[in-house]
Amino acid sequence: MIGAFRDAMHGAGLTPPERIEPDGALHRFHVEGDRSGSANGWYLLHLDGRAAGAFGSWKTGAWSKWSADSGRESNADREAFAALIAAARARAQAKRRAEHEARAVDARGEWARTVAPDHAHPYLIAKGVKAHNLRQLG
């Protein structure tokens, strides 16, 4: 299945990365011809249930969907797969929400440790600016 996914990427003009992770997560990779160090290519691949994925380039905006045995499944299979996708999206959204909340808790803790700024701070004096609504840590 990974080989067929890789072939589809080649067919769309993208050289896939050496290793493709079929974990359903978004992965970035370097696209040949793009600036060195860039990671404008992306893919995600699921192998649970019916193998399916997508890939593309953020630089060009081109993208493609891919699935194994596309068009040969019954309506029941399509509905089951749609339910599987909906469940995966819900899990991913819940994970993102939990990560965002954890970061918000960290940010609130950091903010709580700040104090009103020292208006005579050497940086403010050197720049000739006032401490409008700033907070200072330490």
Short mmCIF file of N, CA and C in Angstrom, two decimals:
data_model
loop_
_atom_site.label_atom_id
_atom_site.label_comp_id
_atom_site.label_asym_id
_atom_site.label_seq_id
_atom_site.Cartn_x
_atom_site.Cartn_y
_atom_site.Cartn_z
N MET A 1 0.82 -1.20 0.00
CA MET A 1 0.00 0.00 0.00
C MET A 1 0.86 1.26 0.00
N ILE A 2 1.91 1.27 0.80
CA ILE A 2 2.77 2.45 0.84
C ILE A 2 3.41 2.67 -0.53
N GLY A 3 3.76 1.58 -1.21
CA GLY A 3 4.34 1.70 -2.55
C GLY A 3 3.37 2.34 -3.53
N ALA A 4 2.10 1.97 -3.46
CA ALA A 4 1.09 2.56 -4.35
C ALA A 4 0.90 4.05 -4.02
N PHE A 5 0.94 4.39 -2.74
CA PHE A 5 0.83 5.79 -2.33
C PHE A 5 2.03 6.57 -2.85
N ARG A 6 3.21 5.99 -2.71
CA ARG A 6 4.44 6.61 -3.20
C ARG A 6 4.35 6.82 -4.73
N ASP A 7 3.84 5.81 -5.45
CA ASP A 7 3.68 5.92 -6.91
C ASP A 7 2.73 7.05 -7.27
N ALA A 8 1.65 7.21 -6.50
CA ALA A 8 0.70 8.29 -6.76
C ALA A 8 1.37 9.65 -6.56
N MET A 9 2.23 9.75 -5.54
CA MET A 9 2.96 11.01 -5.32
C MET A 9 3.87 11.30 -6.51
N HIS A 10 4.60 10.26 -6.96
CA HIS A 10 5.46 10.43 -8.13
C HIS A 10 4.64 10.86 -9.34
N GLY A 11 3.49 10.22 -9.53
CA GLY A 11 2.62 10.55 -10.66
C GLY A 11 2.13 11.98 -10.64
N ALA A 12 2.04 12.56 -9.46
CA ALA A 12 1.60 13.95 -9.32
C ALA A 12 2.77 14.93 -9.39
N GLY A 13 3.99 14.40 -9.61
CA GLY A 13 5.15 15.27 -9.75
C GLY A 13 5.88 15.57 -8.46
N LEU A 14 5.56 14.86 -7.38
CA LEU A 14 6.26 15.05 -6.10
C LEU A 14 7.17 13.87 -5.85
N THR A 15 8.39 14.14 -5.43
CA THR A 15 9.28 13.07 -5.01
C THR A 15 9.04 12.85 -3.53
N PRO A 16 8.49 11.69 -3.16
CA PRO A 16 8.16 11.46 -1.75
C PRO A 16 9.41 11.32 -0.89
N PRO A 17 9.26 11.51 0.41
CA PRO A 17 10.40 11.32 1.31
C PRO A 17 10.79 9.84 1.32
N GLU A 18 12.01 9.57 1.78
CA GLU A 18 12.49 8.18 1.85
C GLU A 18 11.56 7.31 2.68
N ARG A 19 11.14 7.82 3.81
CA ARG A 19 10.30 7.04 4.72
C ARG A 19 8.93 7.69 4.82
N ILE A 20 7.89 6.91 4.57
CA ILE A 20 6.52 7.38 4.71
C ILE A 20 5.91 6.72 5.94
N GLU A 21 5.43 7.54 6.86
CA GLU A 21 4.81 7.06 8.10
C GLU A 21 3.30 6.96 7.89
N PRO A 22 2.73 5.76 7.95
CA PRO A 22 1.28 5.60 7.74
C PRO A 22 0.48 5.72 9.03
N ASP A 23 0.69 6.81 9.76
CA ASP A 23 0.07 6.95 11.08
C ASP A 23 -1.13 7.89 11.09
N GLY A 24 -1.52 8.41 9.94
CA GLY A 24 -2.66 9.30 9.86
C GLY A 24 -2.36 10.73 10.26
N ALA A 25 -1.13 11.01 10.65
CA ALA A 25 -0.74 12.36 11.05
C ALA A 25 -0.17 13.11 9.84
N LEU A 26 -0.21 14.41 9.90
CA LEU A 26 0.33 15.25 8.84
C LEU A 26 1.85 15.27 8.96
N HIS A 27 2.52 14.99 7.85
CA HIS A 27 3.98 15.00 7.82
C HIS A 27 4.43 15.96 6.72
N ARG A 28 5.51 16.68 6.99
CA ARG A 28 6.07 17.62 6.02
C ARG A 28 7.38 17.04 5.48
N PHE A 29 7.71 17.41 4.24
CA PHE A 29 8.96 16.96 3.65
C PHE A 29 9.45 17.97 2.62
N HIS A 30 10.74 17.87 2.30
CA HIS A 30 11.35 18.77 1.32
C HIS A 30 10.91 18.37 -0.09
N VAL A 31 10.55 19.35 -0.89
CA VAL A 31 10.18 19.13 -2.29
C VAL A 31 11.39 19.47 -3.15
N GLU A 32 11.78 18.52 -4.02
CA GLU A 32 12.91 18.76 -4.91
C GLU A 32 12.69 20.03 -5.71
N GLY A 33 13.74 20.86 -5.79
CA GLY A 33 13.64 22.11 -6.54
C GLY A 33 13.29 23.30 -5.67
N ASP A 34 12.75 23.05 -4.48
CA ASP A 34 12.44 24.15 -3.57
C ASP A 34 13.71 24.55 -2.82
N ARG A 35 13.66 25.69 -2.19
CA ARG A 35 14.79 26.21 -1.42
C ARG A 35 15.28 25.17 -0.42
N SER A 36 16.58 25.08 -0.27
CA SER A 36 17.18 24.14 0.67
C SER A 36 16.67 24.38 2.08
N GLY A 37 16.33 23.33 2.77
CA GLY A 37 15.85 23.44 4.15
C GLY A 37 14.36 23.65 4.26
N SER A 38 13.68 23.89 3.14
CA SER A 38 12.23 24.08 3.20
C SER A 38 11.53 22.73 3.30
N ALA A 39 10.33 22.75 3.80
CA ALA A 39 9.52 21.53 3.91
C ALA A 39 8.11 21.86 3.41
N ASN A 40 8.02 22.15 2.12
CA ASN A 40 6.75 22.57 1.53
C ASN A 40 5.84 21.42 1.14
N GLY A 41 6.40 20.22 1.07
CA GLY A 41 5.57 19.06 0.74
C GLY A 41 4.91 18.53 2.00
N TRP A 42 3.74 17.90 1.81
CA TRP A 42 3.04 17.33 2.96
C TRP A 42 2.31 16.08 2.51
N TYR A 43 2.07 15.20 3.48
CA TYR A 43 1.26 14.02 3.22
C TYR A 43 0.67 13.52 4.52
N LEU A 44 -0.38 12.74 4.41
CA LEU A 44 -0.90 11.96 5.52
C LEU A 44 -1.43 10.67 4.92
N LEU A 45 -1.26 9.58 5.64
CA LEU A 45 -1.64 8.27 5.13
C LEU A 45 -2.20 7.43 6.27
N HIS A 46 -3.39 6.88 6.03
CA HIS A 46 -4.03 5.95 6.97
C HIS A 46 -4.00 4.57 6.35
N LEU A 47 -3.64 3.56 7.13
CA LEU A 47 -3.71 2.19 6.63
C LEU A 47 -4.72 1.36 7.39
N ASP A 48 -5.40 1.96 8.38
CA ASP A 48 -6.42 1.21 9.11
C ASP A 48 -7.72 1.26 8.31
N GLY A 49 -8.42 0.15 8.25
CA GLY A 49 -9.62 0.10 7.42
C GLY A 49 -9.19 0.09 5.97
N ARG A 50 -9.71 0.99 5.18
CA ARG A 50 -9.29 1.13 3.79
C ARG A 50 -8.14 2.13 3.74
N ALA A 51 -7.08 1.75 3.07
CA ALA A 51 -5.92 2.63 2.97
C ALA A 51 -6.31 3.89 2.19
N ALA A 52 -6.01 5.04 2.76
CA ALA A 52 -6.32 6.31 2.12
C ALA A 52 -5.37 7.38 2.62
N GLY A 53 -5.20 8.40 1.81
CA GLY A 53 -4.32 9.49 2.21
C GLY A 53 -4.47 10.67 1.29
N ALA A 54 -3.62 11.64 1.51
CA ALA A 54 -3.58 12.85 0.69
C ALA A 54 -2.16 13.38 0.73
N PHE A 55 -1.82 14.16 -0.27
CA PHE A 55 -0.48 14.74 -0.34
C PHE A 55 -0.53 16.00 -1.19
N GLY A 56 0.49 16.84 -1.03
CA GLY A 56 0.52 18.05 -1.83
C GLY A 56 1.72 18.92 -1.53
N SER A 57 1.66 20.12 -2.07
CA SER A 57 2.72 21.11 -1.87
C SER A 57 2.08 22.41 -1.42
N TRP A 58 2.50 22.91 -0.29
CA TRP A 58 1.99 24.19 0.18
C TRP A 58 2.49 25.33 -0.70
N LYS A 59 3.62 25.15 -1.33
CA LYS A 59 4.17 26.21 -2.17
C LYS A 59 3.30 26.41 -3.41
N THR A 60 2.92 25.32 -4.07
CA THR A 60 2.13 25.44 -5.30
C THR A 60 0.63 25.41 -5.04
N GLY A 61 0.23 24.87 -3.90
CA GLY A 61 -1.19 24.73 -3.60
C GLY A 61 -1.80 23.48 -4.20
N ALA A 62 -1.03 22.73 -4.99
CA ALA A 62 -1.53 21.50 -5.60
C ALA A 62 -1.62 20.40 -4.55
N TRP A 63 -2.69 19.60 -4.62
CA TRP A 63 -2.83 18.49 -3.69
C TRP A 63 -3.70 17.42 -4.34
N SER A 64 -3.58 16.20 -3.81
CA SER A 64 -4.34 15.07 -4.34
C SER A 64 -4.77 14.16 -3.21
N LYS A 65 -5.92 13.53 -3.41
CA LYS A 65 -6.37 12.48 -2.50
C LYS A 65 -5.98 11.15 -3.12
N TRP A 66 -5.78 10.14 -2.29
CA TRP A 66 -5.47 8.81 -2.77
C TRP A 66 -6.18 7.80 -1.90
N SER A 67 -6.68 6.74 -2.49
CA SER A 67 -7.22 5.63 -1.70
C SER A 67 -7.03 4.34 -2.46
N ALA A 68 -6.81 3.27 -1.74
CA ALA A 68 -6.68 1.95 -2.34
C ALA A 68 -8.06 1.47 -2.75
N ASP A 69 -8.15 0.78 -3.87
CA ASP A 69 -9.41 0.20 -4.34
C ASP A 69 -10.51 1.24 -4.50
N SER A 70 -10.15 2.44 -4.85
CA SER A 70 -11.14 3.51 -5.00
C SER A 70 -12.18 3.13 -6.05
N GLY A 71 -13.45 3.30 -5.70
CA GLY A 71 -14.53 3.04 -6.63
C GLY A 71 -15.06 1.62 -6.61
N ARG A 72 -14.39 0.70 -5.95
CA ARG A 72 -14.82 -0.69 -5.94
C ARG A 72 -15.56 -1.09 -4.68
N GLU A 73 -15.72 -0.19 -3.74
CA GLU A 73 -16.35 -0.54 -2.48
C GLU A 73 -17.86 -0.34 -2.55
N SER A 74 -18.56 -1.03 -1.68
CA SER A 74 -20.02 -0.91 -1.63
C SER A 74 -20.41 0.36 -0.86
N ASN A 75 -21.69 0.70 -0.91
CA ASN A 75 -22.18 1.85 -0.15
C ASN A 75 -21.94 1.65 1.34
N ALA A 76 -22.15 0.43 1.83
CA ALA A 76 -21.92 0.15 3.24
C ALA A 76 -20.46 0.36 3.61
N ASP A 77 -19.55 -0.07 2.72
CA ASP A 77 -18.12 0.14 2.97
C ASP A 77 -17.79 1.63 2.99
N ARG A 78 -18.37 2.38 2.06
CA ARG A 78 -18.12 3.83 2.02
C ARG A 78 -18.64 4.50 3.30
N GLU A 79 -19.82 4.09 3.75
CA GLU A 79 -20.38 4.67 4.98
C GLU A 79 -19.53 4.32 6.19
N ALA A 80 -19.06 3.08 6.25
CA ALA A 80 -18.21 2.67 7.36
C ALA A 80 -16.91 3.46 7.35
N PHE A 81 -16.36 3.66 6.16
CA PHE A 81 -15.12 4.41 6.06
C PHE A 81 -15.34 5.87 6.43
N ALA A 82 -16.47 6.44 6.02
CA ALA A 82 -16.80 7.82 6.39
C ALA A 82 -16.91 7.95 7.90
N ALA A 83 -17.49 6.94 8.56
CA ALA A 83 -17.59 6.96 10.03
C ALA A 83 -16.21 6.88 10.66
N LEU A 84 -15.34 6.06 10.08
CA LEU A 84 -13.97 5.93 10.57
C LEU A 84 -13.23 7.27 10.46
N ILE A 85 -13.41 7.94 9.34
CA ILE A 85 -12.78 9.25 9.13
C ILE A 85 -13.32 10.27 10.12
N ALA A 86 -14.64 10.27 10.32
CA ALA A 86 -15.25 11.22 11.27
C ALA A 86 -14.71 10.99 12.68
N ALA A 87 -14.56 9.73 13.07
CA ALA A 87 -14.03 9.42 14.40
C ALA A 87 -12.58 9.87 14.52
N ALA A 88 -11.79 9.66 13.47
CA ALA A 88 -10.39 10.08 13.49
C ALA A 88 -10.29 11.61 13.59
N ARG A 89 -11.15 12.30 12.86
CA ARG A 89 -11.15 13.77 12.92
C ARG A 89 -11.53 14.25 14.32
N ALA A 90 -12.51 13.60 14.92
CA ALA A 90 -12.94 13.98 16.27
C ALA A 90 -11.80 13.77 17.27
N ARG A 91 -11.09 12.64 17.15
CA ARG A 91 -9.95 12.37 18.05
C ARG A 91 -8.86 13.43 17.86
N ALA A 92 -8.56 13.75 16.60
CA ALA A 92 -7.52 14.75 16.33
C ALA A 92 -7.92 16.11 16.87
N GLN A 93 -9.20 16.47 16.71
CA GLN A 93 -9.68 17.76 17.21
C GLN A 93 -9.61 17.80 18.74
N ALA A 94 -9.98 16.70 19.39
CA ALA A 94 -9.92 16.65 20.85
C ALA A 94 -8.47 16.76 21.33
N LYS A 95 -7.56 16.10 20.61
CA LYS A 95 -6.14 16.18 20.97
C LYS A 95 -5.63 17.61 20.83
N ARG A 96 -5.98 18.27 19.70
CA ARG A 96 -5.56 19.67 19.51
C ARG A 96 -6.13 20.56 20.59
N ARG A 97 -7.40 20.35 20.94
CA ARG A 97 -8.04 21.16 21.98
C ARG A 97 -7.30 20.98 23.31
N ALA A 98 -6.96 19.74 23.65
CA ALA A 98 -6.25 19.47 24.91
C ALA A 98 -4.86 20.12 24.89
N GLU A 99 -4.17 20.06 23.75
CA GLU A 99 -2.85 20.69 23.65
C GLU A 99 -2.97 22.21 23.78
N HIS A 100 -3.97 22.79 23.16
CA HIS A 100 -4.17 24.24 23.26
C HIS A 100 -4.47 24.65 24.69
N GLU A 101 -5.31 23.87 25.37
CA GLU A 101 -5.64 24.19 26.76
C GLU A 101 -4.41 24.09 27.65
N ALA A 102 -3.58 23.07 27.42
CA ALA A 102 -2.35 22.93 28.21
C ALA A 102 -1.43 24.13 27.98
N ARG A 103 -1.33 24.58 26.75
CA ARG A 103 -0.50 25.75 26.46
C ARG A 103 -1.09 27.01 27.08
N ALA A 104 -2.41 27.11 27.09
CA ALA A 104 -3.06 28.27 27.71
C ALA A 104 -2.80 28.29 29.21
N VAL A 105 -2.83 27.13 29.85
CA VAL A 105 -2.54 27.04 31.29
C VAL A 105 -1.10 27.50 31.54
N ASP A 106 -0.17 27.04 30.70
CA ASP A 106 1.23 27.47 30.84
C ASP A 106 1.36 28.98 30.67
N ALA A 107 0.68 29.53 29.68
CA ALA A 107 0.76 30.98 29.42
C ALA A 107 0.17 31.77 30.58
N ARG A 108 -0.96 31.30 31.13
CA ARG A 108 -1.54 32.01 32.28
C ARG A 108 -0.59 31.96 33.48
N GLY A 109 0.09 30.84 33.68
CA GLY A 109 1.06 30.74 34.76
C GLY A 109 2.23 31.69 34.57
N GLU A 110 2.70 31.76 33.33
CA GLU A 110 3.80 32.68 33.01
C GLU A 110 3.36 34.13 33.24
N TRP A 111 2.15 34.47 32.80
CA TRP A 111 1.62 35.83 32.98
C TRP A 111 1.49 36.16 34.46
N ALA A 112 1.08 35.19 35.27
CA ALA A 112 0.90 35.42 36.71
C ALA A 112 2.23 35.73 37.39
N ARG A 113 3.33 35.28 36.82
CA ARG A 113 4.65 35.53 37.41
C ARG A 113 5.23 36.89 37.00
N THR A 114 4.55 37.60 36.13
CA THR A 114 5.06 38.90 35.69
C THR A 114 4.65 40.00 36.67
N VAL A 115 5.36 41.10 36.58
CA VAL A 115 5.08 42.26 37.44
C VAL A 115 4.99 43.50 36.56
N ALA A 116 4.49 44.57 37.14
CA ALA A 116 4.48 45.85 36.43
C ALA A 116 5.92 46.22 36.10
N PRO A 117 6.16 46.84 34.96
CA PRO A 117 7.53 47.10 34.55
C PRO A 117 8.20 48.20 35.35
N ASP A 118 9.51 48.13 35.39
CA ASP A 118 10.33 49.17 35.97
C ASP A 118 10.48 50.26 34.90
N HIS A 119 9.85 51.40 35.11
CA HIS A 119 9.87 52.47 34.11
C HIS A 119 11.28 53.04 33.90
N ALA A 120 12.19 52.72 34.83
CA ALA A 120 13.57 53.17 34.69
C ALA A 120 14.46 52.04 34.15
N HIS A 121 13.85 51.03 33.54
CA HIS A 121 14.63 49.91 33.00
C HIS A 121 15.57 50.43 31.90
N PRO A 122 16.82 49.97 31.91
CA PRO A 122 17.80 50.47 30.94
C PRO A 122 17.35 50.31 29.48
N TYR A 123 16.63 49.27 29.17
CA TYR A 123 16.18 49.06 27.78
C TYR A 123 15.19 50.15 27.37
N LEU A 124 14.23 50.44 28.25
CA LEU A 124 13.25 51.47 27.94
C LEU A 124 13.91 52.83 27.78
N ILE A 125 14.86 53.11 28.66
CA ILE A 125 15.57 54.39 28.60
C ILE A 125 16.39 54.47 27.31
N ALA A 126 17.11 53.39 26.98
CA ALA A 126 17.96 53.38 25.77
C ALA A 126 17.12 53.55 24.51
N LYS A 127 15.94 52.98 24.48
CA LYS A 127 15.08 53.08 23.30
C LYS A 127 14.23 54.35 23.30
N GLY A 128 14.17 55.00 24.45
CA GLY A 128 13.38 56.22 24.55
C GLY A 128 11.89 55.95 24.43
N VAL A 129 11.44 54.83 25.00
CA VAL A 129 10.02 54.48 24.93
C VAL A 129 9.45 54.32 26.33
N LYS A 130 8.14 54.39 26.41
CA LYS A 130 7.45 54.18 27.69
C LYS A 130 6.99 52.73 27.76
N ALA A 131 6.64 52.29 28.94
CA ALA A 131 6.26 50.90 29.17
C ALA A 131 4.75 50.72 29.08
N HIS A 132 4.16 51.12 27.96
CA HIS A 132 2.71 51.02 27.78
C HIS A 132 2.24 49.57 27.89
N ASN A 133 1.47 49.27 28.92
CA ASN A 133 0.86 47.94 29.12
C ASN A 133 1.83 46.77 29.10
N LEU A 134 3.11 47.03 29.32
CA LEU A 134 4.08 45.94 29.36
C LEU A 134 4.03 45.24 30.71
N ARG A 135 4.51 44.04 30.73
CA ARG A 135 4.72 43.29 31.96
C ARG A 135 6.17 42.85 31.92
N GLN A 136 6.73 42.63 33.09
CA GLN A 136 8.13 42.28 33.18
C GLN A 136 8.27 40.99 33.96
N LEU A 137 9.12 40.12 33.47
CA LEU A 137 9.38 38.85 34.14
C LEU A 137 10.77 38.95 34.75
N GLY A 138 10.81 38.86 36.06
CA GLY A 138 12.10 38.91 36.74
C GLY A 138 12.62 40.29 37.00
#
